[in-house]
mmCIF file of C-alpha atoms in Angstrom:
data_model
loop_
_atom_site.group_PDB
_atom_site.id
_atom_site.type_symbol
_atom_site.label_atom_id
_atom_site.label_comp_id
_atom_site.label_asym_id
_atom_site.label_seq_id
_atom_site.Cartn_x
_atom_site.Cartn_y
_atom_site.Cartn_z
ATOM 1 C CA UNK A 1 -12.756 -48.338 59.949
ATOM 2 C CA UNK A 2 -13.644 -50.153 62.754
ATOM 3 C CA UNK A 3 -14.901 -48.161 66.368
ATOM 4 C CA UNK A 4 -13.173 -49.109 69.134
ATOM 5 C CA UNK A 5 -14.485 -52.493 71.076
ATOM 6 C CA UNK A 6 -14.105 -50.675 74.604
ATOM 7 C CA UNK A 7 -16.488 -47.886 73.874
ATOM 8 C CA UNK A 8 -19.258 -50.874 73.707
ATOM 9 C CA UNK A 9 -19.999 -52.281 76.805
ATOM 10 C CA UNK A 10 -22.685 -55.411 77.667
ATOM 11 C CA UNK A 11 -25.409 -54.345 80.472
ATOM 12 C CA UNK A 12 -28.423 -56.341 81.430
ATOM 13 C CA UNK A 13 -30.495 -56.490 78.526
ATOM 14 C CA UNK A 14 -28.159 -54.119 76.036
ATOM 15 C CA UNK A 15 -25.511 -52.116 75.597
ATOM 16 C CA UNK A 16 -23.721 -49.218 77.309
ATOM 17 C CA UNK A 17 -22.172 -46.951 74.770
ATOM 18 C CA UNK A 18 -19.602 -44.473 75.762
ATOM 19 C CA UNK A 19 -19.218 -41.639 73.662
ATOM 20 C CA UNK A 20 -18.258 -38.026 72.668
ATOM 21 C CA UNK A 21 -20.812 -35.464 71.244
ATOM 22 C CA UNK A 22 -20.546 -32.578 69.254
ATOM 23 C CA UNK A 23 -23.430 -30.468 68.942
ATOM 24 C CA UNK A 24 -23.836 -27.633 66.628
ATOM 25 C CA UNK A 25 -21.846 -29.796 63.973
ATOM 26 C CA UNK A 26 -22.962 -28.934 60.312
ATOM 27 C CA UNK A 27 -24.649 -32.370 60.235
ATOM 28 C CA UNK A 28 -25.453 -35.144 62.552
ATOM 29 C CA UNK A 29 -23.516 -39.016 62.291
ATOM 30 C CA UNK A 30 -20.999 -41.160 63.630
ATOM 31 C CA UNK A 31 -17.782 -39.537 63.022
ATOM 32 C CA UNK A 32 -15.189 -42.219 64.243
ATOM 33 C CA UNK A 33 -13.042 -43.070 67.522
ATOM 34 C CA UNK A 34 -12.696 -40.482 70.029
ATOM 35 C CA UNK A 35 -9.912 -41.603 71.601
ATOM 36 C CA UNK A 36 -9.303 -45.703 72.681
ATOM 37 C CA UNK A 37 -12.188 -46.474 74.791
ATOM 38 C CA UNK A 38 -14.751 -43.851 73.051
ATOM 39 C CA UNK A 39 -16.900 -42.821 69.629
ATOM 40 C CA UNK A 40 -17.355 -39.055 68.861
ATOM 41 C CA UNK A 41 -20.481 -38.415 67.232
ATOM 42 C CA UNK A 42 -21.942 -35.253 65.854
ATOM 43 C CA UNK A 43 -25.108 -33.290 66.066
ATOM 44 C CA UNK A 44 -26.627 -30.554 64.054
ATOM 45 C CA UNK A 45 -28.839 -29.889 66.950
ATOM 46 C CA UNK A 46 -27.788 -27.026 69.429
ATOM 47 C CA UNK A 47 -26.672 -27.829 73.034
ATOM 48 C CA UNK A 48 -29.800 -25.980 74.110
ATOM 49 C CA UNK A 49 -32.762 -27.078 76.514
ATOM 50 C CA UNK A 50 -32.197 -30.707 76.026
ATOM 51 C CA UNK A 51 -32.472 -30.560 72.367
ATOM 52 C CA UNK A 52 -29.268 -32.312 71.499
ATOM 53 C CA UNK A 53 -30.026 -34.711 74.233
ATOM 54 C CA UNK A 54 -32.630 -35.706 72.482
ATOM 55 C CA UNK A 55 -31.672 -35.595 68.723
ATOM 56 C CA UNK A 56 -28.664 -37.944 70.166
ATOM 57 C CA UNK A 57 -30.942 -40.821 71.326
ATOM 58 C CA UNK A 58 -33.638 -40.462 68.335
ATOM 59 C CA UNK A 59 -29.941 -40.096 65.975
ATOM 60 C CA UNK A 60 -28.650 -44.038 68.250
ATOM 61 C CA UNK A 61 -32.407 -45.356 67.457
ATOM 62 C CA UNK A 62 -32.545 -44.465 63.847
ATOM 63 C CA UNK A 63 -29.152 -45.982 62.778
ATOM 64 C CA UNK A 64 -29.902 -49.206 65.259
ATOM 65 C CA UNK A 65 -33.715 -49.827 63.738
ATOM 66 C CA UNK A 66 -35.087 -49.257 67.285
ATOM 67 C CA UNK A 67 -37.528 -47.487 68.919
ATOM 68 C CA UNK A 68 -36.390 -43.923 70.594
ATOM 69 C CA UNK A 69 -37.815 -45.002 73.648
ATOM 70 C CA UNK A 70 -35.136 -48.013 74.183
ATOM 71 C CA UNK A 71 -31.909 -45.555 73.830
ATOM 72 C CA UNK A 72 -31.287 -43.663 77.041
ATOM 73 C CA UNK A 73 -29.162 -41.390 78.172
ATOM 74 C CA UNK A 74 -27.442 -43.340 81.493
ATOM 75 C CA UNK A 75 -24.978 -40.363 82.308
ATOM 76 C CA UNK A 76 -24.014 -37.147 81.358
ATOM 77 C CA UNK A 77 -27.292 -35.173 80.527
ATOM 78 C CA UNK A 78 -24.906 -32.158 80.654
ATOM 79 C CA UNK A 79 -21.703 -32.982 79.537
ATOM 80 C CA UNK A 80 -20.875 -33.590 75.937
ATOM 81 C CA UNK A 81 -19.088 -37.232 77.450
ATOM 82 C CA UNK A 82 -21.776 -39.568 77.589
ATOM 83 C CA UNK A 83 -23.065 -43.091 78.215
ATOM 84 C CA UNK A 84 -26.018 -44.064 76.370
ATOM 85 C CA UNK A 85 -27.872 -47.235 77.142
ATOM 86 C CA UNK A 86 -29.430 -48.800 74.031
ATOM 87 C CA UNK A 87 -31.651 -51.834 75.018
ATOM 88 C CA UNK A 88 -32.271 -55.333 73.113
ATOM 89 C CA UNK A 89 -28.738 -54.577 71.001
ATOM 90 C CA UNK A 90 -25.609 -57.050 72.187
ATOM 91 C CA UNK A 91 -22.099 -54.995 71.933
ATOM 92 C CA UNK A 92 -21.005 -56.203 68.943
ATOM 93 C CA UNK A 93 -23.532 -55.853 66.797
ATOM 94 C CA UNK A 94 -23.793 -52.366 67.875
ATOM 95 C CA UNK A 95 -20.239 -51.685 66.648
ATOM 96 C CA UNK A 96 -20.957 -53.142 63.443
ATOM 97 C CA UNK A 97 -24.220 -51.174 62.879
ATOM 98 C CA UNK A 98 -22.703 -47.845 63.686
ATOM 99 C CA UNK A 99 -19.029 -48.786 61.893
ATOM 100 C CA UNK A 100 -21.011 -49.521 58.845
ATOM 101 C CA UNK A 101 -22.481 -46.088 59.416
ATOM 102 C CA UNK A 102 -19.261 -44.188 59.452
ATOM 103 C CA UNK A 103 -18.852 -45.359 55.760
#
């Protein structure tokens, strides 16, 4: 299953990812298409003081093979909608890293 190509968008030097989290899931990973345009992903981590905040980006580096400090959250610190900006990753091969994730 493929994650939709609008949820991956090209910024200078990366990608902006737009996406859906759910923390307090039983266990953290991409869990599909949230919609057309997004890609819900969940968290084992609580929603409290930042801690799924940060389990999301360190969750983005591990499954890209980058360091945590080049995912960034680029809106929505307290929202569960976010955008995530992953540098030195091109769209597409973002969605194929975290489609062949979902599998």
């Amino acid at each position: 299953m493929e994650l939709p190509s609008r949820a991956f968008k090209a910024v200078d030097g990366g990608t902006l990812l737009v996406c859906r989290v759910q923390p307090g899931a039983s266990k953290s990973g991409i869990a599909g298409a949230y919609g057309e345009d997004c890609v819900k992903i969940t968290l084992a981590s609580p929603p409290v003081d930042g801690k799924a905040n940060q389990a999301l980006c360190r969750l983005i580096a591990e499954l890209c093979g980058v360091p945590k400090g080049r995912v960034e959250i680029a809106s929505g610190h307290a929202s569960r909608s976010k955008a995530l900006r992953i540098a030195g990753i091109p769209p597409g091969e973002l969605r194929a890293l975290l489609s062949e994730e979902m599998k």
